[in-house]
């Protein structure tokens, strides 16, 4: 068996899905990250896990050239329910109208899981941003079954999950499969969310962010807000200052593989990438309802985009990358070795939440060293950005 090391594994779950002997499984470890578990007694050394791991056996990206757009859904109902401009909801609606199936992440209690839908009514459950890693159990197999049945399929997930899916389907005809990945800032430990579940005050996650405030969506200064559902079905707004969102905002407890993501920039296996159009100044009149980025990586998905209820305006990479560094750059590998990272995880495991919260704060000693490291790291990012823009022209 030769699959990604714990340091580099993204927990895309391609290996666990391909193993027919249950030698591999995916579970949350004591630090709140999905980890691949290996049962050597069940392994027959067939080597399938090695063949589908996108880290040790990466597929060649399917893109040739990419074109970025500012976009928003013309269906105001779907746009309102979406995190930004509703690009995913428009493409998903077009697939569903053709009788196809859509796979995306949804909230299920305190967990995020991937789900298969076939109707417009189900689409609302897949909308909105989820800042927690999704459970992909059974999804790759379902998609393979749908493709073999001749169904049109749309899959939306993180870039590593798209890579895992393509690797899993390496011997399957993918001509009816369309894939979307999202610009991702990395995933953090789930220990703060597990603590909210344990406290008994809530029954489920309601949302990680929305546009229901007076100002709606904003390209600059948008504030996230975690909302939880109480036992009486009412919603409590925990705002921005809570350990779940503070942990996500801090890079200190990002998943190890997310601190050096292998699927940024043009190294993607998706048909298109979507995200928020942070920093936009051209479409101010559209800001309240949200504006999305849509980056097309190939021409095969273009007819589907044209059939979708989307308004599109071509833009340049320079228009969004300065406010969306994560599209090309997530290389902060030294954070893996910070002593503050080890202390914060220890504090969370032992319910010392005030200490963990303190370590997340930018004005703490740990926060000072984090800011210093990121300033040095930013020099390397600027070089990468300059090179990326030069190559893209």
Coordinates of C-alpha atoms in Angstrom, one line a residue:
X1 CA 0.0 0.0 0.0
X2 CA 1.4 3.4 -1.0
X3 CA -1.0 6.2 -0.3
X4 CA -0.5 9.8 1.0
X5 CA 1.1 10.2 4.4
X6 CA -1.0 11.6 7.3
X7 CA 0.8 15.0 6.7
X8 CA -0.2 15.2 3.0
X9 CA -3.5 13.3 3.0
X10 CA -6.6 15.4 2.2
X11 CA -9.1 12.7 3.3
X12 CA -10.7 12.8 -0.1
X13 CA -11.8 9.2 0.7
X14 CA -11.0 7.8 -2.8
X15 CA -8.9 5.1 -1.2
X16 CA -11.6 4.0 1.3
X17 CA -14.3 4.0 -1.4
X18 CA -12.2 1.8 -3.8
X19 CA -11.3 -0.8 -1.2
X20 CA -13.6 -3.7 -1.4
X21 CA -12.2 -5.4 1.7
X22 CA -12.8 -2.6 4.3
X23 CA -9.0 -2.4 4.9
X24 CA -9.3 1.3 4.9
X25 CA -11.7 3.6 6.7
X26 CA -12.1 7.3 7.4
X27 CA -12.8 8.6 10.9
X28 CA -12.3 11.7 13.0
X29 CA -9.1 11.4 15.0
X30 CA -8.5 12.8 18.5
X31 CA -7.5 16.2 17.0
X32 CA -10.8 16.6 15.1
X33 CA -9.5 15.8 11.6
X34 CA -10.6 13.1 9.2
X35 CA -7.9 10.4 9.2
X36 CA -7.5 7.2 7.1
X37 CA -7.3 4.1 9.2
X38 CA -5.6 1.0 7.9
X39 CA -6.4 -2.6 8.9
X40 CA -3.5 -4.7 7.7
X41 CA -5.3 -7.9 8.5
X42 CA -8.0 -7.1 6.0
X43 CA -5.6 -5.9 3.2
X44 CA -5.0 -8.2 0.3
X45 CA -2.4 -5.9 -1.3
X46 CA -4.4 -5.4 -4.5
X47 CA -2.9 -1.9 -4.9
X48 CA -6.2 -0.2 -5.9
X49 CA -5.8 2.4 -3.1
X50 CA -2.4 3.4 -4.5
X51 CA -3.8 3.8 -8.0
X52 CA -6.6 6.2 -6.9
X53 CA -4.7 8.4 -4.4
X54 CA -4.5 11.8 -6.0
X55 CA -1.5 12.7 -3.9
X56 CA 0.8 9.8 -4.6
X57 CA -0.6 9.1 -8.1
X58 CA -1.9 12.5 -9.3
X59 CA -4.0 12.7 -12.4
X60 CA -3.1 15.1 -15.1
X61 CA -5.4 18.2 -14.8
X62 CA -8.0 18.2 -17.5
X63 CA -7.8 21.9 -18.1
X64 CA -6.0 23.6 -21.0
X65 CA -6.7 27.3 -20.5
X66 CA -8.9 29.1 -18.0
X67 CA -11.2 32.2 -18.4
X68 CA -12.5 34.1 -15.3
X69 CA -15.9 35.8 -15.1
X70 CA -17.9 37.8 -12.7
X71 CA -21.4 36.2 -12.5
X72 CA -24.7 36.0 -10.7
X73 CA -27.8 33.9 -10.9
X74 CA -30.8 35.6 -12.6
X75 CA -33.1 33.5 -10.5
X76 CA -33.4 35.8 -7.4
X77 CA -34.8 33.0 -5.2
X78 CA -31.8 30.8 -5.7
X79 CA -29.4 33.7 -5.6
X80 CA -30.8 34.9 -2.3
X81 CA -30.3 31.5 -0.7
X82 CA -26.7 31.2 -2.1
X83 CA -23.6 32.3 -0.3
X84 CA -22.7 34.9 -2.9
X85 CA -24.0 35.2 -6.5
X86 CA -25.4 31.7 -6.9
X87 CA -23.2 30.4 -9.7
X88 CA -23.5 26.8 -8.4
X89 CA -27.2 26.9 -8.0
X90 CA -27.7 28.1 -11.6
X91 CA -25.5 25.3 -13.1
X92 CA -27.1 22.7 -10.8
X93 CA -30.6 23.9 -11.9
X94 CA -29.7 23.5 -15.5
X95 CA -28.5 19.9 -14.9
X96 CA -31.7 19.1 -13.0
X97 CA -33.8 20.5 -15.8
X98 CA -32.1 18.0 -18.1
X99 CA -33.1 15.1 -15.9
X100 CA -29.6 14.8 -14.4
X101 CA -28.4 14.4 -10.8
X102 CA -26.4 16.8 -8.6
X103 CA -24.0 16.0 -5.8
X104 CA -23.0 18.7 -3.3
X105 CA -22.4 19.3 0.4
X106 CA -25.2 19.8 2.9
X107 CA -25.6 20.4 6.6
X108 CA -26.8 17.3 8.5
X109 CA -27.0 18.1 12.2
X110 CA -23.5 19.0 13.3
X111 CA -21.9 17.3 10.3
X112 CA -21.4 18.2 6.7
X113 CA -22.1 15.4 4.3
X114 CA -22.2 15.1 0.5
X115 CA -25.7 14.3 -0.9
X116 CA -27.2 13.2 -4.1
X117 CA -30.3 15.2 -5.3
X118 CA -32.6 14.8 -8.4
X119 CA -35.2 17.6 -8.0
X120 CA -35.2 21.4 -7.8
X121 CA -36.9 21.3 -4.4
X122 CA -33.9 19.5 -3.0
X123 CA -31.4 22.0 -4.4
X124 CA -31.9 24.5 -1.5
X125 CA -30.3 22.0 0.9
X126 CA -27.0 22.2 -1.1
X127 CA -26.7 26.0 -1.1
X128 CA -24.6 28.2 1.2
X129 CA -21.0 27.9 2.4
X130 CA -19.9 25.1 4.8
X131 CA -16.6 25.7 6.6
X132 CA -16.2 22.1 7.7
X133 CA -14.9 19.0 5.9
X134 CA -17.7 16.9 4.4
X135 CA -18.1 13.1 4.7
X136 CA -17.9 11.5 1.3
X137 CA -18.9 8.0 2.3
X138 CA -20.6 6.2 -0.6
X139 CA -20.6 9.2 -2.9
X140 CA -18.0 8.1 -5.4
X141 CA -19.7 4.7 -5.8
X142 CA -23.1 6.4 -6.4
X143 CA -21.6 8.7 -9.1
X144 CA -20.0 5.7 -10.8
X145 CA -23.4 3.9 -10.8
X146 CA -25.2 7.0 -12.2
X147 CA -22.6 7.4 -15.0
X148 CA -22.9 3.7 -15.9
X149 CA -26.7 4.2 -16.1
X150 CA -26.2 7.0 -18.6
X151 CA -27.2 9.8 -16.3
X152 CA -25.9 13.4 -16.5
X153 CA -24.0 14.2 -13.3
X154 CA -22.8 17.4 -11.7
X155 CA -20.4 17.1 -8.7
X156 CA -19.4 20.1 -6.6
X157 CA -16.8 19.9 -3.9
X158 CA -13.3 21.0 -3.0
X159 CA -10.5 20.7 -5.5
X160 CA -9.0 17.7 -3.6
X161 CA -12.4 15.9 -3.7
X162 CA -12.7 16.5 -7.4
X163 CA -9.2 15.1 -7.9
X164 CA -10.2 12.1 -5.8
X165 CA -13.4 11.5 -7.7
X166 CA -11.6 11.6 -11.1
X167 CA -9.0 9.2 -9.8
X168 CA -11.7 6.8 -8.5
X169 CA -13.4 7.0 -11.9
X170 CA -10.2 6.4 -13.9
X171 CA -11.7 3.5 -15.8
X172 CA -15.2 4.9 -16.1
X173 CA -16.6 6.9 -19.0
X174 CA -16.8 10.5 -17.7
X175 CA -18.3 12.2 -20.7
X176 CA -21.5 12.8 -18.8
X177 CA -19.7 14.1 -15.7
X178 CA -19.3 17.8 -14.9
X179 CA -17.3 19.0 -11.9
X180 CA -17.1 22.2 -10.0
X181 CA -14.6 23.0 -7.3
X182 CA -14.6 25.9 -4.9
X183 CA -11.8 28.3 -4.0
X184 CA -10.9 26.9 -0.6
X185 CA -8.9 28.5 2.3
X186 CA -8.4 25.1 4.0
X187 CA -10.2 23.1 6.6
X188 CA -9.7 23.3 10.4
X189 CA -10.2 20.9 13.3
X190 CA -13.8 20.0 14.1
X191 CA -13.2 20.0 17.9
X192 CA -14.9 23.4 18.5
X193 CA -18.0 22.2 16.6
X194 CA -17.9 18.9 18.5
X195 CA -17.9 20.9 21.7
X196 CA -21.0 22.8 20.6
X197 CA -22.7 19.5 20.0
X198 CA -21.6 18.2 23.4
X199 CA -22.9 21.2 25.4
X200 CA -26.5 20.3 24.6
X201 CA -27.7 23.8 23.8
X202 CA -28.1 23.1 20.1
X203 CA -29.5 20.4 17.8
X204 CA -27.8 21.4 14.5
X205 CA -25.8 23.9 12.5
X206 CA -28.1 26.4 10.8
X207 CA -25.6 28.2 8.7
X208 CA -22.0 29.5 8.7
X209 CA -22.8 32.7 6.9
X210 CA -25.6 34.4 5.1
X211 CA -26.7 37.6 3.4
X212 CA -29.7 38.4 5.6
X213 CA -28.2 41.5 7.1
X214 CA -29.0 45.1 6.1
X215 CA -26.0 45.3 3.8
X216 CA -26.4 41.8 2.3
X217 CA -23.3 40.5 0.6
X218 CA -20.3 42.8 0.4
X219 CA -17.1 42.5 -1.6
X220 CA -15.1 44.1 1.1
X221 CA -15.7 43.8 4.9
X222 CA -18.2 41.0 4.7
X223 CA -18.7 39.5 8.2
X224 CA -19.4 35.8 8.7
X225 CA -21.8 34.7 11.4
X226 CA -22.3 31.2 12.8
X227 CA -26.0 30.4 13.5
X228 CA -27.1 27.3 15.4
X229 CA -30.5 25.7 15.9
X230 CA -31.8 25.3 19.4
X231 CA -34.0 22.4 20.7
X232 CA -37.1 24.5 20.3
X233 CA -36.2 25.1 16.6
X234 CA -35.3 28.7 17.1
X235 CA -32.1 30.1 15.7
X236 CA -29.3 31.6 17.8
X237 CA -26.8 33.8 16.1
X238 CA -23.3 33.3 17.6
X239 CA -21.9 36.0 15.4
X240 CA -18.3 36.1 14.3
X241 CA -16.5 35.9 17.7
X242 CA -16.9 32.2 18.5
X243 CA -14.3 29.5 18.5
X244 CA -15.6 27.7 15.4
X245 CA -15.2 30.7 13.1
X246 CA -12.1 32.0 15.0
X247 CA -10.4 28.7 14.4
X248 CA -11.4 28.7 10.8
X249 CA -10.2 32.3 10.3
X250 CA -6.8 31.5 12.0
X251 CA -4.5 29.3 9.9
X252 CA -3.1 27.8 13.1
X253 CA -5.2 24.7 13.1
X254 CA -5.7 24.1 9.4
X255 CA -5.5 20.5 8.2
X256 CA -1.8 19.7 7.5
X257 CA -2.4 19.0 3.8
X258 CA -4.3 22.4 3.5
X259 CA -1.1 24.2 4.6
X260 CA 0.5 23.1 1.4
X261 CA -2.4 22.3 -1.0
X262 CA -1.5 20.5 -4.2
X263 CA -4.6 21.6 -6.0
X264 CA -4.3 25.4 -6.3
X265 CA -3.9 27.6 -9.3
X266 CA -4.1 25.7 -12.6
X267 CA -3.4 22.4 -10.9
X268 CA -7.1 21.5 -10.9
X269 CA -9.0 18.6 -12.4
X270 CA -12.4 20.4 -12.4
X271 CA -14.3 21.9 -15.3
X272 CA -14.8 25.2 -13.5
X273 CA -14.0 26.9 -10.2
X274 CA -16.3 29.1 -8.2
X275 CA -16.0 31.5 -5.3
X276 CA -16.9 34.9 -4.0
X277 CA -15.8 37.9 -6.0
X278 CA -14.0 39.5 -3.1
X279 CA -12.6 43.0 -3.8
X280 CA -14.9 43.8 -6.7
X281 CA -15.6 47.4 -7.6
X282 CA -17.1 47.1 -11.0
X283 CA -20.5 45.6 -10.1
X284 CA -21.4 47.6 -7.0
X285 CA -25.1 47.6 -7.9
X286 CA -25.1 43.8 -7.6
X287 CA -23.2 43.5 -4.3
X288 CA -26.2 43.4 -1.9
X289 CA -27.5 40.2 -3.6
X290 CA -24.0 38.7 -4.1
X291 CA -21.5 38.4 -7.0
X292 CA -19.6 35.2 -7.7
X293 CA -16.4 34.2 -9.5
X294 CA -16.7 31.6 -12.2
X295 CA -13.4 30.4 -13.8
X296 CA -14.0 28.1 -16.8
X297 CA -11.2 25.6 -17.3
X298 CA -12.3 24.0 -20.5
X299 CA -14.8 24.4 -23.4
X300 CA -16.8 21.2 -22.7
X301 CA -18.7 22.9 -19.9
X302 CA -19.3 26.1 -21.8
X303 CA -22.6 25.0 -23.4
X304 CA -23.9 24.1 -20.0
X305 CA -22.9 27.5 -18.6
X306 CA -24.6 29.2 -21.5
X307 CA -27.9 27.3 -20.8
X308 CA -27.8 28.3 -17.1
X309 CA -29.6 31.4 -15.7
X310 CA -26.3 33.3 -15.3
X311 CA -25.3 36.8 -16.1
X312 CA -21.6 36.7 -17.1
X313 CA -19.0 39.4 -17.5
X314 CA -15.4 38.5 -18.4
X315 CA -12.8 39.8 -16.0
X316 CA -9.0 39.5 -15.5
X317 CA -7.1 37.5 -12.9
X318 CA -5.8 40.8 -11.6
X319 CA -9.3 41.7 -10.7
X320 CA -9.8 39.0 -8.1
X321 CA -6.6 37.2 -7.1
X322 CA -5.2 40.0 -4.9
X323 CA -8.4 39.5 -2.7
X324 CA -8.6 35.8 -3.3
X325 CA -5.0 34.5 -2.5
X326 CA -6.3 31.0 -2.0
X327 CA -6.9 30.5 -5.7
X328 CA -3.2 30.2 -6.3
X329 CA -1.5 30.1 -2.9
X330 CA -1.9 28.2 0.4
X331 CA 1.7 27.4 1.1
X332 CA 2.3 27.9 4.8
X333 CA 3.8 24.5 5.7
X334 CA 5.9 25.7 8.7
X335 CA 2.6 26.2 10.6
X336 CA 2.5 22.4 11.0
X337 CA 5.4 22.7 13.5
X338 CA 4.4 25.8 15.5
X339 CA 4.3 25.0 19.3
X340 CA 1.2 27.1 19.6
X341 CA -0.5 24.7 17.2
X342 CA 0.3 21.7 19.4
X343 CA -0.8 23.6 22.6
X344 CA -4.1 24.7 21.0
X345 CA -4.9 21.2 20.0
X346 CA -4.0 19.9 23.5
X347 CA -6.2 22.7 25.0
X348 CA -9.2 21.7 22.9
X349 CA -8.8 18.0 23.6
X350 CA -8.8 18.8 27.3
X351 CA -11.6 21.3 27.2
X352 CA -9.4 24.3 28.0
X353 CA -11.4 26.5 25.6
X354 CA -10.3 29.9 27.0
X355 CA -6.6 29.0 26.3
X356 CA -7.5 27.8 22.8
X357 CA -9.5 30.9 22.1
X358 CA -6.5 33.0 23.3
X359 CA -4.1 31.3 21.0
X360 CA -6.4 32.1 18.0
X361 CA -6.3 35.8 18.7
X362 CA -4.1 38.0 16.4
X363 CA -3.0 40.1 19.4
X364 CA -1.7 37.2 21.5
X365 CA 2.0 36.2 21.5
X366 CA 1.1 33.2 19.3
X367 CA -0.8 35.6 17.0
X368 CA 2.2 37.9 16.8
X369 CA 4.4 35.1 15.5
X370 CA 1.7 34.0 13.1
X371 CA 1.5 37.5 11.7
X372 CA 5.2 37.7 11.4
X373 CA 5.4 34.4 9.6
X374 CA 2.6 35.3 7.2
X375 CA 4.3 38.6 6.3
X376 CA 7.5 36.7 5.3
X377 CA 5.3 34.1 3.5
X378 CA 3.6 36.9 1.6
X379 CA 6.8 37.7 -0.1
X380 CA 6.8 34.3 -1.7
X381 CA 3.1 34.7 -2.5
X382 CA 3.8 37.9 -4.4
X383 CA 6.4 36.2 -6.5
X384 CA 4.1 33.3 -7.3
X385 CA 1.3 35.8 -8.2
X386 CA 3.6 37.7 -10.5
X387 CA 4.6 34.5 -12.3
X388 CA 1.0 33.3 -12.5
X389 CA -0.2 36.5 -14.1
X390 CA 2.7 36.4 -16.6
X391 CA 2.0 32.8 -17.6
X392 CA -1.8 33.4 -17.8
X393 CA -1.5 36.2 -20.4

